[in-house]
mmCIF file of C-alpha atoms in Angstrom:
data_model
loop_
_atom_site.group_PDB
_atom_site.id
_atom_site.type_symbol
_atom_site.label_atom_id
_atom_site.label_comp_id
_atom_site.label_asym_id
_atom_site.label_seq_id
_atom_site.Cartn_x
_atom_site.Cartn_y
_atom_site.Cartn_z
ATOM 1 C CA MET A 1 0.000 0.000 0.000
ATOM 2 C CA SER A 2 1.382 3.400 -0.922
ATOM 3 C CA THR A 3 1.910 6.116 1.655
ATOM 4 C CA ALA A 4 -0.146 9.291 1.406
ATOM 5 C CA LEU A 5 1.437 12.595 2.337
ATOM 6 C CA SER A 6 -1.360 13.151 4.839
ATOM 7 C CA ASP A 7 -0.699 9.831 6.633
ATOM 8 C CA LEU A 8 0.912 9.955 10.051
ATOM 9 C CA ILE A 9 4.492 8.732 10.289
ATOM 10 C CA PRO A 10 4.106 5.208 11.715
ATOM 11 C CA LEU A 11 5.912 5.604 15.035
ATOM 12 C CA ARG A 12 5.380 3.051 17.788
ATOM 13 C CA ASP A 13 4.903 4.084 21.369
ATOM 14 C CA THR A 14 5.428 2.308 24.658
ATOM 15 C CA SER A 15 1.808 1.104 24.703
ATOM 16 C CA ALA A 16 3.185 -1.691 22.487
ATOM 17 C CA TRP A 17 4.719 -3.095 25.673
ATOM 18 C CA ALA A 18 2.083 -4.707 27.829
ATOM 19 C CA GLY A 19 1.900 -3.264 31.306
ATOM 20 C CA TYR A 20 4.007 -0.178 30.555
ATOM 21 C CA ASP A 21 3.024 2.616 32.923
ATOM 22 C CA SER A 22 3.388 5.695 30.692
ATOM 23 C CA ILE A 23 3.055 6.404 26.996
ATOM 24 C CA ALA A 24 6.089 7.710 25.133
ATOM 25 C CA ILE A 25 6.923 7.488 21.455
ATOM 26 C CA ILE A 26 9.883 5.242 20.722
ATOM 27 C CA PRO A 27 11.973 7.467 18.454
ATOM 28 C CA ARG A 28 13.425 6.894 15.022
ATOM 29 C CA ILE A 29 16.922 8.353 15.072
ATOM 30 C CA TYR A 30 18.820 9.664 12.061
ATOM 31 C CA GLY A 31 22.495 10.554 12.091
ATOM 32 C CA ARG A 32 24.120 11.475 15.406
ATOM 33 C CA ALA A 33 21.767 12.637 18.126
ATOM 34 C CA THR A 34 21.500 12.930 21.879
ATOM 35 C CA VAL A 35 18.319 11.311 23.159
ATOM 36 C CA ALA A 36 16.675 10.390 26.438
ATOM 37 C CA PRO A 37 16.604 6.589 26.832
ATOM 38 C CA ILE A 38 13.204 5.073 27.645
ATOM 39 C CA ARG A 39 13.121 2.813 30.711
ATOM 40 C CA TYR A 40 12.374 -0.730 29.595
ATOM 41 C CA SER A 41 12.902 -3.050 32.547
ATOM 42 C CA GLU A 42 11.148 -2.843 35.883
ATOM 43 C CA ASN A 43 14.455 -2.776 37.774
ATOM 44 C CA GLY A 44 15.524 0.372 35.866
ATOM 45 C CA LEU A 45 18.673 -1.159 34.405
ATOM 46 C CA THR A 46 17.622 -1.606 30.772
ATOM 47 C CA PHE A 47 16.590 1.258 28.487
ATOM 48 C CA VAL A 48 15.403 1.445 24.887
ATOM 49 C CA LEU A 49 17.126 4.050 22.720
ATOM 50 C CA ALA A 50 15.442 3.706 19.350
ATOM 51 C CA ASP A 51 12.764 1.741 17.539
ATOM 52 C CA HIS A 52 15.374 0.200 15.256
ATOM 53 C CA ALA A 53 18.958 -0.986 15.379
ATOM 54 C CA LEU A 54 21.654 1.667 15.900
ATOM 55 C CA GLN A 55 25.109 1.949 14.390
ATOM 56 C CA GLY A 56 26.533 2.687 17.801
ATOM 57 C CA VAL A 57 26.358 4.540 21.088
ATOM 58 C CA ASP A 58 29.118 7.101 21.654
ATOM 59 C CA SER A 59 28.410 8.105 25.221
ATOM 60 C CA VAL A 60 25.915 7.866 28.059
ATOM 61 C CA THR A 61 25.596 10.631 30.637
ATOM 62 C CA LEU A 62 23.723 10.977 33.898
ATOM 63 C CA ASP A 63 22.986 14.587 34.871
ATOM 64 C CA GLY A 64 25.721 15.672 32.459
ATOM 65 C CA THR A 65 28.392 13.363 33.891
ATOM 66 C CA GLU A 66 29.684 10.622 31.630
ATOM 67 C CA LEU A 67 28.808 7.136 32.811
ATOM 68 C CA SER A 68 30.949 4.078 32.541
ATOM 69 C CA GLY A 69 29.672 0.548 32.937
ATOM 70 C CA TRP A 70 26.975 0.552 30.274
ATOM 71 C CA ARG A 71 26.469 -1.861 27.418
ATOM 72 C CA TRP A 72 24.710 -1.182 24.119
ATOM 73 C CA ARG A 73 23.075 -3.920 22.116
ATOM 74 C CA ASN A 74 20.717 -4.199 19.178
ATOM 75 C CA GLY A 75 17.988 -6.684 19.950
ATOM 76 C CA ALA A 76 14.260 -7.226 20.025
ATOM 77 C CA ASP A 77 11.636 -6.023 22.472
ATOM 78 C CA LEU A 78 9.030 -8.335 23.953
ATOM 79 C CA THR A 79 6.898 -8.021 20.794
ATOM 80 C CA GLY A 80 9.837 -9.168 18.653
ATOM 81 C CA HIS A 81 10.354 -5.705 17.091
ATOM 82 C CA ALA A 82 13.941 -4.584 16.524
ATOM 83 C CA VAL A 83 15.099 -1.994 19.044
ATOM 84 C CA ALA A 84 18.384 -0.664 20.388
ATOM 85 C CA LEU A 85 18.964 -1.068 24.113
ATOM 86 C CA ILE A 86 21.477 -0.107 26.761
ATOM 87 C CA ASP A 87 22.023 -1.910 30.037
ATOM 88 C CA LEU A 88 23.336 0.072 33.001
ATOM 89 C CA SER A 89 25.246 -1.334 35.944
ATOM 90 C CA ALA A 90 23.140 0.658 38.418
ATOM 91 C CA ALA A 91 19.648 2.103 38.156
ATOM 92 C CA PRO A 92 19.655 5.923 38.006
ATOM 93 C CA ASP A 93 17.574 7.984 40.448
ATOM 94 C CA SER A 94 14.130 8.787 39.135
ATOM 95 C CA GLY A 95 14.786 12.558 39.052
ATOM 96 C CA SER A 96 18.105 12.389 37.209
ATOM 97 C CA VAL A 97 18.536 13.079 33.506
ATOM 98 C CA LEU A 98 19.879 10.137 31.540
ATOM 99 C CA ALA A 99 21.118 10.913 28.024
ATOM 100 C CA ALA A 100 22.764 8.880 25.288
ATOM 101 C CA THR A 101 24.569 10.153 22.214
ATOM 102 C CA VAL A 102 23.936 7.642 19.484
ATOM 103 C CA ARG A 103 24.501 7.005 15.801
ATOM 104 C CA GLY A 104 21.276 6.000 14.085
ATOM 105 C CA LEU A 105 20.058 5.578 10.532
ATOM 106 C CA SER A 106 21.775 7.432 7.690
ATOM 107 C CA GLY A 107 21.850 11.194 8.233
ATOM 108 C CA ASN A 108 21.952 12.029 4.521
ATOM 109 C CA PRO A 109 18.767 14.086 3.993
ATOM 110 C CA ALA A 110 17.888 12.101 0.856
ATOM 111 C CA ASP A 111 18.115 8.844 2.799
ATOM 112 C CA ILE A 112 15.887 10.302 5.534
ATOM 113 C CA ILE A 113 13.329 11.397 2.927
ATOM 114 C CA ASN A 114 13.436 7.929 1.392
ATOM 115 C CA ASP A 115 12.889 6.332 4.803
ATOM 116 C CA LEU A 116 9.839 8.508 5.440
ATOM 117 C CA TYR A 117 8.373 8.400 1.932
ATOM 118 C CA THR A 118 9.936 5.800 -0.304
ATOM 119 C CA ARG A 119 11.080 7.278 -3.635
ATOM 120 C CA SER A 120 13.249 5.974 -6.420
ATOM 121 C CA ASP A 121 14.144 9.396 -7.858
ATOM 122 C CA LEU A 122 16.189 10.943 -5.052
ATOM 123 C CA GLN A 123 19.601 10.241 -6.518
ATOM 124 C CA ASP A 124 20.294 13.827 -7.679
ATOM 125 C CA PHE A 125 19.298 15.207 -4.284
ATOM 126 C CA ARG A 126 21.388 12.555 -2.511
ATOM 127 C CA ILE A 127 24.452 13.525 -4.543
ATOM 128 C CA TRP A 128 23.833 17.238 -3.962
ATOM 129 C CA CYS A 129 23.629 16.632 -0.207
ATOM 130 C CA ALA A 130 26.774 14.499 -0.216
ATOM 131 C CA ASN A 131 28.721 17.044 -2.294
ATOM 132 C CA ALA A 132 27.662 19.854 0.031
ATOM 133 C CA GLY A 133 28.585 17.770 3.100
ATOM 134 C CA LEU A 134 25.048 17.935 4.452
ATOM 135 C CA VAL A 135 24.452 15.457 7.253
ATOM 136 C CA LEU A 136 21.620 15.723 9.753
ATOM 137 C CA GLY A 137 21.187 14.279 13.213
ATOM 138 C CA GLY A 138 17.912 14.082 15.085
ATOM 139 C CA ALA A 139 15.057 12.007 16.376
ATOM 140 C CA LEU A 140 11.475 11.687 15.220
ATOM 141 C CA ASP A 141 9.583 11.454 18.488
ATOM 142 C CA ALA A 142 6.234 13.098 17.755
ATOM 143 C CA LYS A 143 3.260 12.037 15.674
ATOM 144 C CA ILE A 144 3.259 14.205 12.568
ATOM 145 C CA THR A 145 2.136 13.695 8.999
ATOM 146 C CA VAL A 146 4.490 12.540 6.277
ATOM 147 C CA ARG A 147 4.083 15.935 4.590
ATOM 148 C CA ALA A 148 5.092 17.823 7.751
ATOM 149 C CA ALA A 149 8.027 15.482 8.338
ATOM 150 C CA LEU A 150 9.310 15.910 4.771
ATOM 151 C CA ALA A 151 8.998 19.694 4.966
ATOM 152 C CA PHE A 152 10.763 19.700 8.342
ATOM 153 C CA VAL A 153 13.683 17.546 7.168
ATOM 154 C CA LEU A 154 14.151 19.517 3.962
ATOM 155 C CA GLN A 155 14.001 22.839 5.802
ATOM 156 C CA GLN A 156 17.056 21.707 7.751
ATOM 157 C CA VAL A 157 19.127 21.888 4.559
ATOM 158 C CA GLY A 158 17.294 24.749 2.833
ATOM 159 C CA ALA A 159 15.453 22.496 0.385
ATOM 160 C CA VAL A 160 11.876 21.998 -0.748
ATOM 161 C CA PHE A 161 9.853 19.158 -2.215
ATOM 162 C CA SER A 162 7.044 18.765 -4.674
ATOM 163 C CA ALA A 163 5.336 15.728 -6.124
ATOM 164 C CA GLY A 164 5.500 17.558 -9.477
ATOM 165 C CA LEU A 165 9.244 17.984 -9.293
ATOM 166 C CA PRO A 166 11.614 15.644 -11.132
ATOM 167 C CA GLY A 167 13.862 14.348 -8.382
ATOM 168 C CA PHE A 168 11.192 15.209 -5.765
ATOM 169 C CA ALA A 169 13.436 17.525 -3.705
ATOM 170 C CA LEU A 170 15.814 20.331 -4.530
ATOM 171 C CA PRO A 171 17.571 23.223 -2.813
ATOM 172 C CA PHE A 172 15.664 26.499 -2.669
ATOM 173 C CA PRO A 173 16.436 28.776 -4.347
ATOM 174 C CA PRO A 174 17.641 26.401 -7.045
ATOM 175 C CA PRO A 175 21.263 26.845 -8.144
ATOM 176 C CA ALA A 176 21.700 29.920 -10.347
ATOM 177 C CA GLY A 177 23.318 27.814 -13.041
ATOM 178 C CA ASP A 178 20.244 25.614 -13.504
ATOM 179 C CA PRO A 179 18.686 25.784 -16.984
ATOM 180 C CA LEU A 180 15.786 28.051 -17.912
ATOM 181 C CA HIS A 181 12.643 25.999 -18.474
ATOM 182 C CA ALA A 182 10.658 28.620 -20.396
ATOM 183 C CA GLU A 183 10.695 32.216 -21.525
ATOM 184 C CA PHE A 184 7.616 34.433 -21.345
ATOM 185 C CA GLY A 185 7.395 37.709 -23.270
ATOM 186 C CA PRO A 186 4.734 40.429 -23.079
ATOM 187 C CA LEU A 187 2.461 38.573 -25.490
ATOM 188 C CA ASP A 188 2.633 35.340 -23.482
ATOM 189 C CA LEU A 189 1.369 36.838 -20.218
ATOM 190 C CA ALA A 190 -2.307 37.408 -19.469
ATOM 191 C CA SER A 191 -4.152 38.452 -16.308
ATOM 192 C CA TRP A 192 -0.841 39.012 -14.601
ATOM 193 C CA SER A 193 -0.054 40.527 -11.253
ATOM 194 C CA ALA A 194 3.075 41.100 -9.204
ATOM 195 C CA GLU A 195 2.987 41.583 -5.449
ATOM 196 C CA CYS A 196 5.461 42.131 -2.667
ATOM 197 C CA SER A 197 4.805 42.589 1.024
ATOM 198 C CA LEU A 198 6.684 43.609 4.124
ATOM 199 C CA SER A 199 5.364 40.475 5.855
ATOM 200 C CA ASN A 200 7.735 38.330 3.755
ATOM 201 C CA LEU A 201 10.797 40.436 4.461
ATOM 202 C CA VAL A 202 13.369 39.307 7.030
ATOM 203 C CA THR A 203 16.589 41.195 7.681
ATOM 204 C CA ARG A 204 17.840 39.387 10.785
ATOM 205 C CA VAL A 205 17.466 35.735 11.670
ATOM 206 C CA ALA A 206 18.179 33.813 14.864
ATOM 207 C CA VAL A 207 19.063 30.205 14.175
ATOM 208 C CA ALA A 208 18.863 27.598 16.915
ATOM 209 C CA PHE A 209 20.518 24.321 15.980
ATOM 210 C CA ASP A 210 22.060 21.119 17.408
ATOM 211 C CA TRP A 211 19.032 19.994 19.421
ATOM 212 C CA ASP A 212 19.551 17.925 22.559
ATOM 213 C CA TYR A 213 16.523 15.629 22.849
ATOM 214 C CA ALA A 214 17.419 14.630 26.397
ATOM 215 C CA GLU A 215 17.531 18.226 27.675
ATOM 216 C CA GLY A 216 14.860 19.495 25.280
ATOM 217 C CA LYS A 217 16.869 22.493 24.084
ATOM 218 C CA ALA A 218 19.205 23.630 21.343
ATOM 219 C CA LYS A 219 22.893 23.458 22.178
ATOM 220 C CA GLN A 220 24.046 26.166 19.763
ATOM 221 C CA SER A 221 22.741 29.260 18.009
ATOM 222 C CA VAL A 222 23.820 31.912 15.546
ATOM 223 C CA VAL A 223 22.333 35.267 14.564
ATOM 224 C CA LEU A 224 22.765 36.536 11.010
ATOM 225 C CA GLU A 225 21.848 39.930 9.602
ATOM 226 C CA VAL A 226 21.824 41.820 6.333
ATOM 227 C CA PRO A 227 22.807 45.301 7.568
ATOM 228 C CA SER A 228 21.950 47.032 4.303
ATOM 229 C CA ALA A 229 18.416 45.601 4.415
ATOM 230 C CA SER A 230 17.977 46.517 8.088
ATOM 231 C CA ALA A 231 18.995 50.085 7.244
ATOM 232 C CA ARG A 232 16.599 50.264 4.295
ATOM 233 C CA HIS A 233 13.543 48.422 5.629
ATOM 234 C CA GLY A 234 14.082 48.475 9.398
ATOM 235 C CA VAL A 235 15.128 45.438 11.438
ATOM 236 C CA ARG A 236 12.698 42.604 10.685
ATOM 237 C CA GLU A 237 13.524 39.598 12.853
ATOM 238 C CA ASP A 238 12.552 35.977 12.428
ATOM 239 C CA GLU A 239 13.642 32.610 13.748
ATOM 240 C CA LEU A 240 14.835 29.628 11.771
ATOM 241 C CA ALA A 241 14.742 26.332 13.618
ATOM 242 C CA LEU A 242 17.413 23.895 12.453
ATOM 243 C CA PRO A 243 17.360 21.361 15.305
ATOM 244 C CA TRP A 244 18.802 18.550 13.184
ATOM 245 C CA VAL A 245 21.786 20.569 12.003
ATOM 246 C CA LYS A 246 24.832 19.656 14.084
ATOM 247 C CA THR A 247 27.554 22.083 12.969
ATOM 248 C CA ALA A 248 27.817 25.867 12.896
ATOM 249 C CA ARG A 249 29.246 25.675 9.367
ATOM 250 C CA GLN A 250 26.149 23.953 8.046
ATOM 251 C CA ALA A 251 23.751 26.154 10.057
ATOM 252 C CA VAL A 252 25.380 29.357 8.800
ATOM 253 C CA ALA A 253 25.421 28.134 5.191
ATOM 254 C CA THR A 254 21.741 27.178 5.235
ATOM 255 C CA ALA A 255 20.643 30.319 7.068
ATOM 256 C CA THR A 256 22.746 32.561 4.799
ATOM 257 C CA ALA A 257 21.051 31.240 1.665
ATOM 258 C CA TRP A 258 17.672 31.536 3.421
ATOM 259 C CA LEU A 259 18.323 35.138 4.481
ATOM 260 C CA LYS A 260 19.752 36.285 1.151
ATOM 261 C CA TRP A 261 16.466 35.370 -0.495
ATOM 262 C CA ARG A 262 14.273 37.032 2.136
ATOM 263 C CA ALA A 263 16.204 40.210 2.950
ATOM 264 C CA ARG A 264 14.890 41.863 -0.205
ATOM 265 C CA PRO A 265 11.314 42.571 -1.303
ATOM 266 C CA ILE A 266 10.141 39.278 -2.801
ATOM 267 C CA TRP A 267 8.048 39.767 -5.897
ATOM 268 C CA GLN A 268 5.408 37.098 -6.314
ATOM 269 C CA PHE A 269 4.151 36.817 -9.873
ATOM 270 C CA LYS A 270 0.929 35.203 -11.019
ATOM 271 C CA PHE A 271 -0.113 35.015 -14.638
ATOM 272 C CA GLU A 272 -1.985 32.992 -17.200
ATOM 273 C CA ALA A 273 -0.205 31.454 -20.157
ATOM 274 C CA GLY A 274 -0.969 29.093 -23.003
ATOM 275 C CA VAL A 275 -1.603 25.381 -22.554
ATOM 276 C CA GLN A 276 1.780 24.577 -24.072
ATOM 277 C CA PHE A 277 3.169 25.412 -20.613
ATOM 278 C CA GLN A 278 1.109 22.727 -18.846
ATOM 279 C CA SER A 279 4.207 20.593 -18.370
ATOM 280 C CA LEU A 280 6.159 23.376 -16.658
ATOM 281 C CA GLN A 281 7.554 22.081 -13.361
ATOM 282 C CA PRO A 282 7.746 23.858 -10.032
ATOM 283 C CA GLY A 283 11.203 24.593 -8.711
ATOM 284 C CA GLY A 284 12.666 25.584 -12.079
ATOM 285 C CA TRP A 285 13.858 28.932 -13.392
ATOM 286 C CA ILE A 286 11.862 30.760 -16.065
ATOM 287 C CA LYS A 287 12.410 34.164 -17.636
ATOM 288 C CA ILE A 288 9.629 36.725 -17.780
ATOM 289 C CA THR A 289 9.706 40.123 -19.431
ATOM 290 C CA HIS A 290 6.965 42.726 -19.720
ATOM 291 C CA PRO A 291 7.302 46.511 -19.926
ATOM 292 C CA ARG A 292 4.827 46.974 -17.064
ATOM 293 C CA LEU A 293 6.371 44.436 -14.703
ATOM 294 C CA PRO A 294 8.391 45.980 -11.856
ATOM 295 C CA VAL A 295 11.221 43.521 -12.480
ATOM 296 C CA ALA A 296 12.120 41.331 -15.394
ATOM 297 C CA GLY A 297 14.424 38.369 -15.655
ATOM 298 C CA ASP A 298 14.800 34.985 -14.039
ATOM 299 C CA VAL A 299 12.205 33.864 -11.498
ATOM 300 C CA VAL A 300 11.529 30.547 -9.779
ATOM 301 C CA VAL A 301 8.287 28.703 -10.517
ATOM 302 C CA LEU A 302 6.415 27.934 -7.303
ATOM 303 C CA ASP A 303 3.279 26.401 -8.725
ATOM 304 C CA VAL A 304 1.620 25.572 -11.998
ATOM 305 C CA ASP A 305 -2.140 25.099 -12.113
ATOM 306 C CA PRO A 306 -2.801 23.265 -15.397
ATOM 307 C CA ARG A 307 -6.533 24.105 -15.258
ATOM 308 C CA TYR A 308 -7.348 21.254 -17.582
ATOM 309 C CA GLY A 309 -10.097 22.113 -20.029
ATOM 310 C CA SER A 310 -9.911 25.871 -19.521
ATOM 311 C CA GLY A 311 -7.431 26.612 -22.301
ATOM 312 C CA ALA A 312 -4.846 28.299 -20.098
ATOM 313 C CA VAL A 313 -2.495 27.530 -17.231
ATOM 314 C CA THR A 314 -1.874 29.699 -14.194
ATOM 315 C CA VAL A 315 1.741 30.087 -13.152
ATOM 316 C CA THR A 316 2.940 31.385 -9.787
ATOM 317 C CA ALA A 317 6.578 32.410 -9.575
ATOM 318 C CA GLN A 318 8.836 34.308 -7.227
ATOM 319 C CA ALA A 319 12.033 36.338 -7.252
ATOM 320 C CA PRO A 320 13.608 38.818 -4.861
ATOM 321 C CA ALA A 321 14.287 42.361 -6.013
ATOM 322 C CA GLY A 322 17.727 43.823 -6.447
ATOM 323 C CA LEU A 323 21.176 42.407 -5.998
ATOM 324 C CA GLU A 324 22.122 39.589 -3.644
ATOM 325 C CA PRO A 325 23.009 41.248 -0.310
ATOM 326 C CA ALA A 326 25.952 40.645 2.013
ATOM 327 C CA VAL A 327 25.122 38.656 5.152
ATOM 328 C CA THR A 328 27.045 39.169 8.394
ATOM 329 C CA LEU A 329 27.348 36.895 11.398
ATOM 330 C CA VAL A 330 26.158 38.956 14.370
ATOM 331 C CA ARG A 331 26.458 36.405 17.148
ATOM 332 C CA GLN A 332 27.385 32.796 17.720
ATOM 333 C CA SER A 333 26.816 30.995 20.981
ATOM 334 C CA ALA A 334 27.011 27.524 22.398
ATOM 335 C CA GLY A 335 24.987 26.362 25.382
ATOM 336 C CA PHE A 336 26.633 25.360 28.604
ATOM 337 C CA ASP A 337 25.478 23.446 31.617
ATOM 338 C CA ALA A 338 25.235 25.562 34.756
ATOM 339 C CA MET B 1 -9.207 65.555 -5.773
ATOM 340 C CA ASN B 2 -5.480 65.457 -5.157
ATOM 341 C CA ILE B 3 -4.219 62.332 -3.478
ATOM 342 C CA LEU B 4 -0.556 62.030 -2.559
ATOM 343 C CA VAL B 5 1.442 59.315 -0.851
ATOM 344 C CA ARG B 6 4.426 61.180 0.589
ATOM 345 C CA PHE B 7 7.550 59.245 1.482
ATOM 346 C CA SER B 8 10.172 60.714 3.759
ATOM 347 C CA GLY B 9 13.633 59.336 4.493
ATOM 348 C CA ASP B 10 16.866 59.859 2.563
ATOM 349 C CA HIS B 11 15.091 59.994 -0.774
ATOM 350 C CA PRO B 12 11.768 61.760 -0.217
ATOM 351 C CA ILE B 13 9.266 61.419 -3.002
ATOM 352 C CA ASP B 14 5.584 62.211 -3.516
ATOM 353 C CA ILE B 15 3.544 59.744 -5.516
ATOM 354 C CA ALA B 16 0.207 60.832 -6.931
ATOM 355 C CA ALA B 17 -2.680 58.396 -6.573
ATOM 356 C CA ASP B 18 -5.966 58.216 -8.449
ATOM 357 C CA SER B 19 -8.054 56.706 -5.689
ATOM 358 C CA ILE B 20 -7.981 55.212 -2.200
ATOM 359 C CA SER B 21 -9.762 52.116 -0.979
ATOM 360 C CA GLY B 22 -10.014 50.392 2.380
ATOM 361 C CA TYR B 23 -9.990 53.591 4.415
ATOM 362 C CA HIS B 24 -12.771 53.462 6.996
ATOM 363 C CA ARG B 25 -13.468 55.253 10.223
ATOM 364 C CA PRO B 26 -16.283 53.178 11.688
ATOM 365 C CA LEU B 27 -17.847 53.619 15.094
ATOM 366 C CA SER B 28 -15.863 51.932 17.861
ATOM 367 C CA GLY B 29 -12.648 51.823 15.947
ATOM 368 C CA GLU B 30 -10.588 52.854 12.997
ATOM 369 C CA VAL B 31 -9.165 50.751 10.234
ATOM 370 C CA ALA B 32 -5.498 51.633 10.090
ATOM 371 C CA ASN B 33 -4.629 50.727 6.549
ATOM 372 C CA LEU B 34 -5.518 51.756 3.058
ATOM 373 C CA THR B 35 -4.654 51.040 -0.537
ATOM 374 C CA ALA B 36 -3.781 53.823 -2.954
ATOM 375 C CA SER B 37 -4.162 53.104 -6.676
ATOM 376 C CA CYS B 38 -1.703 54.887 -8.916
ATOM 377 C CA GLN B 39 -0.827 55.109 -12.582
ATOM 378 C CA PRO B 40 2.542 53.707 -13.739
ATOM 379 C CA THR B 41 3.512 57.244 -14.794
ATOM 380 C CA ALA B 42 3.408 58.334 -11.139
ATOM 381 C CA PHE B 43 6.660 56.511 -10.418
ATOM 382 C CA ILE B 44 10.217 57.400 -11.232
ATOM 383 C CA ASP B 45 12.343 54.788 -12.971
ATOM 384 C CA GLY B 46 13.641 52.110 -10.662
ATOM 385 C CA TRP B 47 11.473 52.958 -7.641
ATOM 386 C CA LEU B 48 9.180 50.000 -8.236
ATOM 387 C CA THR B 49 11.985 47.553 -8.936
ATOM 388 C CA SER B 50 12.859 47.386 -5.266
ATOM 389 C CA PRO B 51 10.197 49.343 -3.395
ATOM 390 C CA PRO B 52 11.201 50.731 0.025
ATOM 391 C CA LEU B 53 8.957 48.447 2.073
ATOM 392 C CA GLY B 54 8.803 49.622 5.674
ATOM 393 C CA LEU B 55 9.555 53.248 4.794
ATOM 394 C CA ALA B 56 7.486 55.870 6.635
ATOM 395 C CA CYS B 57 4.904 57.724 4.590
ATOM 396 C CA THR B 58 1.819 59.889 4.929
ATOM 397 C CA VAL B 59 -1.296 59.888 2.812
ATOM 398 C CA GLU B 60 -2.672 63.285 1.921
ATOM 399 C CA VAL B 61 -6.040 64.111 0.366
ATOM 400 C CA ASP B 62 -6.454 67.708 -0.830
ATOM 401 C CA SER B 63 -3.575 68.809 1.406
ATOM 402 C CA VAL B 64 -5.053 67.110 4.492
ATOM 403 C CA ASP B 65 -3.111 64.250 6.091
ATOM 404 C CA ILE B 66 -5.469 61.322 6.596
ATOM 405 C CA MET B 67 -2.963 58.677 7.673
ATOM 406 C CA ALA B 68 0.649 58.269 8.699
ATOM 407 C CA GLY B 69 2.144 54.820 8.316
ATOM 408 C CA ILE B 70 4.588 52.682 6.439
ATOM 409 C CA LEU B 71 4.635 51.152 2.989
ATOM 410 C CA TYR B 72 3.490 47.600 3.646
ATOM 411 C CA GLY B 73 3.052 46.159 0.192
ATOM 412 C CA VAL B 74 2.902 46.838 -3.522
ATOM 413 C CA ARG B 75 0.689 45.165 -6.111
ATOM 414 C CA VAL B 76 1.228 45.741 -9.807
ATOM 415 C CA THR B 77 -1.279 44.756 -12.483
ATOM 416 C CA SER B 78 -1.820 45.811 -16.058
ATOM 417 C CA GLN B 79 -4.493 48.248 -14.840
ATOM 418 C CA ALA B 80 -2.841 49.977 -11.900
ATOM 419 C CA ILE B 81 -0.204 49.999 -9.229
ATOM 420 C CA GLU B 82 -1.497 49.678 -5.680
ATOM 421 C CA LEU B 83 0.433 50.869 -2.656
ATOM 422 C CA GLN B 84 -0.663 49.306 0.634
ATOM 423 C CA VAL B 85 -0.081 51.630 3.568
ATOM 424 C CA GLU B 86 -0.280 50.298 7.115
ATOM 425 C CA GLY B 87 -0.891 52.874 9.826
#
C-alpha cells in the first residue's frame, strides 16, 4: 500500500509493551543525536534508545556526567520488534537526567526522505547533499504527517519538495546555473499581477541548531543579519529552527542562503499562459519580461495550475528584487550546563 | 481631488494616486490601513523595482493628512499599481 502525504508517520509508542506505565513514542533516530533513553525493565537497568537498530552509542551521561559501565546492544523487544537497548550497571535515580549520544540511521537528507516516503528518484538530491557535506542528526519522536516530516527535514538543509518535481526535492532557491525551463514575453502573459509585502521580508534571523533531545533544548545558536536591508527596511527579525543541524558551518550556510532570499522585497508573480506550458515544473527557473512588470528576468516557478479544459495555465513564480546582499554573522553561541 | 502618498527618508518622493480604498473610520474603531491606486507614470524609474517596504509615509487628500504609516506592500497589475499603507 502506498503512503499518502497526509498519513501519520508510523511511530510506535510504549503502549506496544504490555503493562508499561506511561506512553512515550519510541523514536526513530537519524544521524548522530543525543536522546533520552526510555526505561524498559522494571528494575531500571535496561533502556530502549530507538525503535530500530543503531550503528553505535558514543556516550551515556547521567545529569551531564559521563557514565561508565553501560552496554549497548541491538535486539528485540518483547513483541519481537527490533530496538536498540542499553544496560546500566546501576539504576539511576528517578529525578536524574539520563542521556545517550547515538549514531542511528543514515543522516543524509535524501536517505531520511526515502525512509519517510519511499522514492526511487532521489539520486540527484542525494548527490547534492553528499557534495555539500550535508548530514543531519535528530530524532522523530512526535506524531506528525508525512508531509510535515518531509517539509521539516528539507528545511534543515534549505530544500523543498514537490510531487510535481523531477527528483522530488531540490535546494531552494535552485542553483543559479540551472537551466531556464521557459521564456515568457509580453504577449505570453495574461491576467498578470506582481505583489510584494513587508510580511515576507526578514533582515535578521536567529538560528537555533544542534538539538539535545534529552535536555529538550538547542545546544548552539547563531544570529545573522543583512545590515543594508535593516537600514533600508528596518530590522525585521525571524527565527529559523534547524534542530537537526549539528555544525555551525552547516547552520550558517543554510541560514545565509535563506536570508539572502528574504532580505529583499520578494516579488510574487501570477499570470496565465498558453496550454503549451502545462508541463512546466515547479522549482525551475523561467524568464519573464513585460514593460509593465516591476522587475524582469529569471524567477523561480512555485506552482503551476494546469486548469485542464480551460485553455490556459496559471503560473505562480517568485524572485527577490535587487542584488544579492551581504550577510554578516552577528552572534554565535554555544549552550553550557550551569 | 489630489491624493498624494508622501515618502520621507533619505530619498523623499511624492507619488500621486488616483483613488484610495479600504480607508474606513467606523464607530468603535478605525481601520489603520488603506490602498492607494496609482498610474505607472506616477513613479520614477527604478522605484518599483525594489520598493522601500517599511519606509514611513503619509497619505494626503487635498492637502489634508489622513494617515501616517509605512509602505506595507505593492501590487502591480496591467491596470494599476497599488500601494498598501499600514498605519
